[in-house]
Coordinates of N, CA and C in Angstrom, one line a residue:
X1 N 19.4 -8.5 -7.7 CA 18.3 -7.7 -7.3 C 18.3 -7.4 -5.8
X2 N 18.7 -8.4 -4.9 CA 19.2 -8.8 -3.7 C 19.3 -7.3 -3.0
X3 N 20.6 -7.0 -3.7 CA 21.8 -6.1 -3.4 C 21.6 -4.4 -4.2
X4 N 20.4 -4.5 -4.8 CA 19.9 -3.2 -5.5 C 18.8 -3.0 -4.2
X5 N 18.2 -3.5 -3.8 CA 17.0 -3.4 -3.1 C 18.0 -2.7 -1.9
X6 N 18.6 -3.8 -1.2 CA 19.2 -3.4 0.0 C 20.6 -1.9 -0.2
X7 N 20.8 -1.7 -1.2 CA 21.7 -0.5 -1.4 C 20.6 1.0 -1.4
X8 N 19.3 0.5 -1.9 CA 18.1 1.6 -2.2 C 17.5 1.4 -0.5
X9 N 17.5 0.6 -0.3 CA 17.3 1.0 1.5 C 18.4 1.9 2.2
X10 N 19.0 1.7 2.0 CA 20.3 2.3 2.8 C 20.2 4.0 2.3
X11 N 20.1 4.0 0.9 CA 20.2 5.5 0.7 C 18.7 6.0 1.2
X12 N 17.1 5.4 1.4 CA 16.5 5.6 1.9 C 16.8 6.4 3.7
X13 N 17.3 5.2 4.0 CA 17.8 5.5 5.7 C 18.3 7.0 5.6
X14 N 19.6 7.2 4.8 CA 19.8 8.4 4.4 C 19.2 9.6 4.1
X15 N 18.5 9.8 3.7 CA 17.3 10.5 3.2 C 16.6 10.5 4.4
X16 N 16.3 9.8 5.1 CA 15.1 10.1 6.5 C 16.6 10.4 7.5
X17 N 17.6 10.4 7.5 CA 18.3 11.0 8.5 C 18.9 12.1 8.2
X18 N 18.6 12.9 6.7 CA 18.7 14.0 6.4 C 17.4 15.0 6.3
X19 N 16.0 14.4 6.6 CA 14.9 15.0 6.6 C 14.8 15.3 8.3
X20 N 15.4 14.6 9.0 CA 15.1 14.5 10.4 C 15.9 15.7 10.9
X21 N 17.4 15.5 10.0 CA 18.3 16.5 10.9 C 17.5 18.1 10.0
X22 N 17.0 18.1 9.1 CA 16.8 19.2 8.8 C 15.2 19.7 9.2
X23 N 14.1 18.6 10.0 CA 13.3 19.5 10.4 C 14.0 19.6 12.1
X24 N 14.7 19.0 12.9 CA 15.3 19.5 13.9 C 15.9 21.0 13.8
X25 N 16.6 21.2 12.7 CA 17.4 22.6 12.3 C 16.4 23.3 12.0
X26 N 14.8 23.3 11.3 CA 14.2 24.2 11.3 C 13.6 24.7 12.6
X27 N 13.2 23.6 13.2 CA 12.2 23.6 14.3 C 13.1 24.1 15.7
X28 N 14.3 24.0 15.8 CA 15.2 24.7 16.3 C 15.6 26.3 16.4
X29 N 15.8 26.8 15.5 CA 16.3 27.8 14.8 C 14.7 28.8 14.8
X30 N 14.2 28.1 14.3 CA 12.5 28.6 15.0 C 12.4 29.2 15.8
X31 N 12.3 28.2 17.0 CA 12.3 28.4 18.1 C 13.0 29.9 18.8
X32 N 14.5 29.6 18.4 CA 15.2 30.4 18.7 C 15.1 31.9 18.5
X33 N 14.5 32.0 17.4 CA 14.2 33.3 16.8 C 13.4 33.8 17.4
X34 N 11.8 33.0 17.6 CA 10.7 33.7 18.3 C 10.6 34.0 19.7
X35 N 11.5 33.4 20.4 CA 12.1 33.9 21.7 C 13.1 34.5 22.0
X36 N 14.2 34.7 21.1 CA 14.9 35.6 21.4 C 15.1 37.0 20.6
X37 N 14.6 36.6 19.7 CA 14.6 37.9 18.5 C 12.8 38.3 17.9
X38 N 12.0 37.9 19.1 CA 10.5 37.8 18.1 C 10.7 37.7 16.6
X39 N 10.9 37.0 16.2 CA 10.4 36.7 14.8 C 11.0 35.1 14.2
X40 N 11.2 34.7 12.9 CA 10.8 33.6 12.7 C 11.1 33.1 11.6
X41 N 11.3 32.2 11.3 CA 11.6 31.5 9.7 C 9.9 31.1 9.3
X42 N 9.3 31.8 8.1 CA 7.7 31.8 7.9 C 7.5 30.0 7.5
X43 N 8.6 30.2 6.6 CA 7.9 28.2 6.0 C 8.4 27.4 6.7
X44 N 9.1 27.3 7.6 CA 10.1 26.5 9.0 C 8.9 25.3 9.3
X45 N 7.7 26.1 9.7 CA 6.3 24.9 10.5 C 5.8 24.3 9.3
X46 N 6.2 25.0 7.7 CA 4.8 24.0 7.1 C 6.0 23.0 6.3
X47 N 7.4 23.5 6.1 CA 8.6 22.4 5.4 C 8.6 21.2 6.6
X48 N 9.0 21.8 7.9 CA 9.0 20.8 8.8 C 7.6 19.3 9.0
X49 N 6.8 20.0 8.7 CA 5.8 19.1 8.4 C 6.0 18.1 7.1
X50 N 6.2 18.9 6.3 CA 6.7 17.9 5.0 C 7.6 17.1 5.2
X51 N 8.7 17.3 5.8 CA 9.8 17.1 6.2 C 9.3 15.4 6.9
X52 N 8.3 15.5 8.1 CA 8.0 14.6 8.9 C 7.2 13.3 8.2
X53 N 6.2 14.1 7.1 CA 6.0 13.6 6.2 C 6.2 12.5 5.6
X54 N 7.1 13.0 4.9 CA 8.1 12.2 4.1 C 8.7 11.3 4.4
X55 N 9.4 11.8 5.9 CA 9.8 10.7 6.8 C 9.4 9.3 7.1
X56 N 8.4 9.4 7.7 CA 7.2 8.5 7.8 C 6.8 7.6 6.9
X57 N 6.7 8.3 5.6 CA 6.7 7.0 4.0 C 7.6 6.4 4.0
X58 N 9.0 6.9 3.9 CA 10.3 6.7 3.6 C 10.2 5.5 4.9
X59 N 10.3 5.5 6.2 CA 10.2 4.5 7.3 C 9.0 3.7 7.1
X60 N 8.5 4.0 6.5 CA 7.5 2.5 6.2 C 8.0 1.7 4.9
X61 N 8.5 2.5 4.1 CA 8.9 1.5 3.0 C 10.1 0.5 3.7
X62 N 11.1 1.3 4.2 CA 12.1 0.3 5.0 C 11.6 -0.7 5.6
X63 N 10.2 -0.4 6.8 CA 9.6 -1.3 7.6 C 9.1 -2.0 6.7
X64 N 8.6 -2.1 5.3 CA 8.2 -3.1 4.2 C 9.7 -4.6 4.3
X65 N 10.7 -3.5 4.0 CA 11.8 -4.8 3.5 C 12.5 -5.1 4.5
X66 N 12.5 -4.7 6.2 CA 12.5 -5.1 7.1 C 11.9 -6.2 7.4
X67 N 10.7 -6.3 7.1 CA 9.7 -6.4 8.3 C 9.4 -6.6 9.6
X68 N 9.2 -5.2 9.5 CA 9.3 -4.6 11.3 C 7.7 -4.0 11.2
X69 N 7.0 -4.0 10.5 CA 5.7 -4.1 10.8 C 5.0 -5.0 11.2
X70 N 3.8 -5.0 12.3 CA 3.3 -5.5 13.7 C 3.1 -7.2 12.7
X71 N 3.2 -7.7 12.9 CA 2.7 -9.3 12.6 C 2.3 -10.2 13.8
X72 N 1.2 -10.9 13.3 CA 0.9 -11.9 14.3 C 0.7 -13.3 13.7
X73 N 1.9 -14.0 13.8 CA 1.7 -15.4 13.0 C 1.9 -16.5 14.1
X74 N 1.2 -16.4 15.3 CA 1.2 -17.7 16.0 C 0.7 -18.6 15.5
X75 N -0.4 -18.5 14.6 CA -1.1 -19.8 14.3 C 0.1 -19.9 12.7
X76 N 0.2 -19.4 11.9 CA 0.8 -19.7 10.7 C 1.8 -20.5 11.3
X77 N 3.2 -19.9 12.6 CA 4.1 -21.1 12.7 C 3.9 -22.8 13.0
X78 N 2.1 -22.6 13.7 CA 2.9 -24.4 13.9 C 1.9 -25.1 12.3
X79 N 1.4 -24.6 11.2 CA 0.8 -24.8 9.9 C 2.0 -25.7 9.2
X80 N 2.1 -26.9 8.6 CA 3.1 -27.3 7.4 C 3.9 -26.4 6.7
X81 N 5.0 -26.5 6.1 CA 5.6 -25.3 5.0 C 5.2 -24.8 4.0
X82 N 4.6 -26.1 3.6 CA 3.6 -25.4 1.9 C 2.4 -24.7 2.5
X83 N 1.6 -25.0 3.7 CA 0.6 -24.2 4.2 C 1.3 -22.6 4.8
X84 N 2.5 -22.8 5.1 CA 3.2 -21.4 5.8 C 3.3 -20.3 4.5
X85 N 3.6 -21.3 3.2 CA 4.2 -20.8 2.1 C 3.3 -19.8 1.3
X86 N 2.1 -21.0 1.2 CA 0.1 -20.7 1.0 C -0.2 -19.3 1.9
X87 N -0.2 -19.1 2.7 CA -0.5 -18.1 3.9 C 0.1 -16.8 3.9
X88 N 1.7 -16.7 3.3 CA 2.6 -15.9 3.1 C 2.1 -15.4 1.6
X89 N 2.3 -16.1 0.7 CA 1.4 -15.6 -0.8 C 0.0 -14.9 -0.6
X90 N -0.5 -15.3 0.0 CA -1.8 -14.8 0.5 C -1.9 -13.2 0.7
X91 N -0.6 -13.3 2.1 CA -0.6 -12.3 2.7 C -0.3 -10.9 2.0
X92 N 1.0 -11.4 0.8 CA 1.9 -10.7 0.2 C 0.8 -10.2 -0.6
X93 N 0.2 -11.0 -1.5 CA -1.4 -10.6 -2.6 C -2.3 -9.2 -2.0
X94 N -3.1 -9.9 -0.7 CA -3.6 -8.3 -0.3 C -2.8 -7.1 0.5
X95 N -1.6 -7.5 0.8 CA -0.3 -6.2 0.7 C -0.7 -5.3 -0.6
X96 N -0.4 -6.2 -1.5 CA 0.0 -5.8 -3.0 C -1.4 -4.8 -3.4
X97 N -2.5 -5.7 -3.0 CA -3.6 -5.0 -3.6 C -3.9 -3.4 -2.5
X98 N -3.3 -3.9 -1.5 CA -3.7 -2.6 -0.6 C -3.0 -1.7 -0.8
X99 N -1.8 -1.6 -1.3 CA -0.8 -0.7 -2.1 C -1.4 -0.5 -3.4
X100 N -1.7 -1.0 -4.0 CA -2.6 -0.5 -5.0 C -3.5 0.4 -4.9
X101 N -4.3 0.1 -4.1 CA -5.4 1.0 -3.4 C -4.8 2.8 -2.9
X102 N -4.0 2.3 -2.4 CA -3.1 3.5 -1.6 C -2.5 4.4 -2.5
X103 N -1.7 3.9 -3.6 CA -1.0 4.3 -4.8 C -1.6 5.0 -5.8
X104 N -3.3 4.6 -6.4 CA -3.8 5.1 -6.9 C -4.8 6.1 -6.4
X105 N -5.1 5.8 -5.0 CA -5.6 7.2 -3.9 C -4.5 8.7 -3.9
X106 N -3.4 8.1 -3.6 CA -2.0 9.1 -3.7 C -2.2 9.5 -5.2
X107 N -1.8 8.9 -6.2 CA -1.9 9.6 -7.6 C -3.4 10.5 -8.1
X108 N -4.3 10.2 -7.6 CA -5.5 11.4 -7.7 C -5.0 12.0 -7.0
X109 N -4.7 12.2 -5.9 CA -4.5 13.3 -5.2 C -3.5 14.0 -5.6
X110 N -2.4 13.7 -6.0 CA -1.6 14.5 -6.8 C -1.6 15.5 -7.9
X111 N -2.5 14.1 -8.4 CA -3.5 15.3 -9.9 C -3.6 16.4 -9.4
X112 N -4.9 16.0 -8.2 CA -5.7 17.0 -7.7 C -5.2 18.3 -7.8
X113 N -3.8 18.1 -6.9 CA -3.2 19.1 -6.0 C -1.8 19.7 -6.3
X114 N -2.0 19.5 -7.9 CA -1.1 19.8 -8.7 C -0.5 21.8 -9.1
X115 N -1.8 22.0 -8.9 CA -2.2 23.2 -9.2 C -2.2 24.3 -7.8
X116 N -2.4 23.2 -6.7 CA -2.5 24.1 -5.7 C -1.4 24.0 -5.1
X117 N -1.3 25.7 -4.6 CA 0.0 26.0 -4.1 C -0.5 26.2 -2.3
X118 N 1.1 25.4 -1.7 CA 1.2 25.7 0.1 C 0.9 26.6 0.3
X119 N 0.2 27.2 1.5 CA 0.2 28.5 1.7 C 1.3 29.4 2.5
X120 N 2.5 28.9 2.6 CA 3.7 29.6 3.2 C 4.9 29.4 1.8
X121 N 5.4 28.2 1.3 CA 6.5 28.4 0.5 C 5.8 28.5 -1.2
X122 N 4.2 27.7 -1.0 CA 4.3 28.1 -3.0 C 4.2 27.0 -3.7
X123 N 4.8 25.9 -3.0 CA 5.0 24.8 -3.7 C 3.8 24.4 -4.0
X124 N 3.8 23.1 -4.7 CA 2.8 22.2 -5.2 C 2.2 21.6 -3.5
X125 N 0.9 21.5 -3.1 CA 0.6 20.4 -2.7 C 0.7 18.8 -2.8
X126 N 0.8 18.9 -4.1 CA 0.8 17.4 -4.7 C 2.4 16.7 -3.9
X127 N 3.1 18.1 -3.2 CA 4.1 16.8 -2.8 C 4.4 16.4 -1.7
X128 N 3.2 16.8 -1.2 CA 3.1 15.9 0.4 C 2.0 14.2 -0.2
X129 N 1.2 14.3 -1.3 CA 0.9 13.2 -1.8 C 1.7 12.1 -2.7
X130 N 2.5 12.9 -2.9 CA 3.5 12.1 -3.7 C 4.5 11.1 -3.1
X131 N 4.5 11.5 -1.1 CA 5.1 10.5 -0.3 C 4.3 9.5 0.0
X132 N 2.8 9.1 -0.8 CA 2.0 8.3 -0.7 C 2.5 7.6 -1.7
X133 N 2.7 7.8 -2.8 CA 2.9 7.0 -4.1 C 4.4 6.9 -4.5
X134 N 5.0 7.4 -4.3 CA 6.2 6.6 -4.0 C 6.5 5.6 -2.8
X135 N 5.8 5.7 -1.5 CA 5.9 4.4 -0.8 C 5.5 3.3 -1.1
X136 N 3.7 3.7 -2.2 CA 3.0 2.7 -2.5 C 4.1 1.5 -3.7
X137 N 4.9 2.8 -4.4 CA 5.6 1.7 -5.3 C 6.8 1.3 -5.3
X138 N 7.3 1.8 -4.5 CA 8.6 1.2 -4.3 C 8.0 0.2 -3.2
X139 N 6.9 -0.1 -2.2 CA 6.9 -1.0 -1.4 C 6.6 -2.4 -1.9
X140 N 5.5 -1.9 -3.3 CA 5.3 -2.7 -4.1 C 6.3 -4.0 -4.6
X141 N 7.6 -3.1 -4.9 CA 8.6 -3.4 -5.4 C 9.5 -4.5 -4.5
X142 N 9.6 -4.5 -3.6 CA 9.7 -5.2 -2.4 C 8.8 -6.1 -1.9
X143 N 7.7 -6.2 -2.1 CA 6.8 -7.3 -2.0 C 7.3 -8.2 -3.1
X144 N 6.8 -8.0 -4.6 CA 7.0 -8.6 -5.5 C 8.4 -9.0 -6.0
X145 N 9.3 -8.7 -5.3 CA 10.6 -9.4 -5.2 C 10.3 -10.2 -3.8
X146 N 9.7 -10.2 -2.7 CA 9.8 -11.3 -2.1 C 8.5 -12.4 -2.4
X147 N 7.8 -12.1 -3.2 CA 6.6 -13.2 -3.9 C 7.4 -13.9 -4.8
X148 N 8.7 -13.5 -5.6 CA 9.7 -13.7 -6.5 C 10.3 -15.0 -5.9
X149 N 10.8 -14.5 -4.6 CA 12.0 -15.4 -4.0 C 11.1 -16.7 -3.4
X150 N 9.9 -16.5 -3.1 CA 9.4 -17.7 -2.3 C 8.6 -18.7 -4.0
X151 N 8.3 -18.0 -4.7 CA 8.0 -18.8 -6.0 C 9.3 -19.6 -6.6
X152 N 10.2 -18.9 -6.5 CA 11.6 -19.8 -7.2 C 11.9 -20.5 -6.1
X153 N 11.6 -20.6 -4.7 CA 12.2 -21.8 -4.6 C 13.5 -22.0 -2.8
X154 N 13.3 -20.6 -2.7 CA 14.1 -19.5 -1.4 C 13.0 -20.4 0.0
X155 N 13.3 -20.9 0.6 CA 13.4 -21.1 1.9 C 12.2 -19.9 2.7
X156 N 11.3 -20.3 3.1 CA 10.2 -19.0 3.5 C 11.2 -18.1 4.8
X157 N 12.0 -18.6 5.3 CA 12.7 -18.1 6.8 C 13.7 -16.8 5.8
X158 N 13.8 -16.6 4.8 CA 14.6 -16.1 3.9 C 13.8 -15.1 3.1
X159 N 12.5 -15.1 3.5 CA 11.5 -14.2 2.9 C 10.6 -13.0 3.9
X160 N 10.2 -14.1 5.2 CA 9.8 -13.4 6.1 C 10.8 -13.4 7.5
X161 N 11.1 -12.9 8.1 CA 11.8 -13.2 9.3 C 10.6 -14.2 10.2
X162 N 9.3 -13.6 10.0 CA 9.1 -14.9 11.6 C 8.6 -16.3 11.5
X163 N 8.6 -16.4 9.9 CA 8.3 -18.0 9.6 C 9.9 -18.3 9.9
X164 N 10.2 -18.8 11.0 CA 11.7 -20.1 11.3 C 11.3 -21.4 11.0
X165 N 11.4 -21.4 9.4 CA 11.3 -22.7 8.7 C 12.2 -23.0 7.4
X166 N 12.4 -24.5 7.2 CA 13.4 -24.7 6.5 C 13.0 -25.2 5.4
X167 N 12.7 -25.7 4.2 CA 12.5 -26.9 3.3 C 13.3 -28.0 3.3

């Protein structure tokens, strides 16, 4: 599961370094046009936005299986290991439920906005919400494989990076 996770990150990275180079090319080419040719690519500002979007989910799910999101565990490091371990379950639980929260906000909104079209390309609105609920579950998914690893038995320093502790 290890090595599924970390292969689905990588094509993630992928995917935000192809959303990145393609709102650069729009937002470029843009540019170009309306200064040197007055005129303009019409859906360039509202894809580009999507574009950044998306980006932004996609970088936070990575920062899930990173974690490179902000932490402050001064007091958890000097706690015992079953207390570090206690603290980390904890933590991973209202993750979990806050992604829930998030996931099922994202999916009404998708309903919602199923129907309604962008007002430059047409598309669904629903799929600027839809980079809500796929972060919410694939982040998910990554939590609960590391609630996995610390219940069987994995070493917490092996779960979180900033607990440096051993069993």
């Amino acid at each position: 599961m290890e090595k599924v996770i970390d292969v689905s990150m990588q094509i993630l990275k992928g995917m935000m370094a192809l959303l990145l180079a393609g709102m650069v090319l729009l937002v470029f080419t843009n540019v170009v046009l309306r200064y040197s040719f007055n005129s303009g690519i019409s859906v360039s500002e509202e894809l580009s936005r999507w574009f950044m979007i998306w980006m932004t989910f996609l970088a936070a799910i990575v920062g899930v299986r990173e974690k490179g999101h902000l932490n402050v565990d001064s007091l958890v490091k000097r706690l015992p290991v079953l207390a570090q371990k206690i603290c980390h379950v904890l933590m991973e639980g209202i993750v979990l439920y806050l992604l829930w929260l998030f996931g099922s906000g994202s999916w009404q909104q998708v309903l919602i906005n199923l129907d309604v079209p962008a007002p430059m390309t047409g598309l669904p609105m629903a799929t600027v919400y839809l980079a809500g609920l796929v972060f919410s579950l694939l982040s998910a998914v990554v939590v609960v494989f590391d609630l996995y690893k610390v219940f069987s038995g994995a070493p917490v320093s092996d779960v979180h990076t900033t607990l440096n502790i051993a069993d």
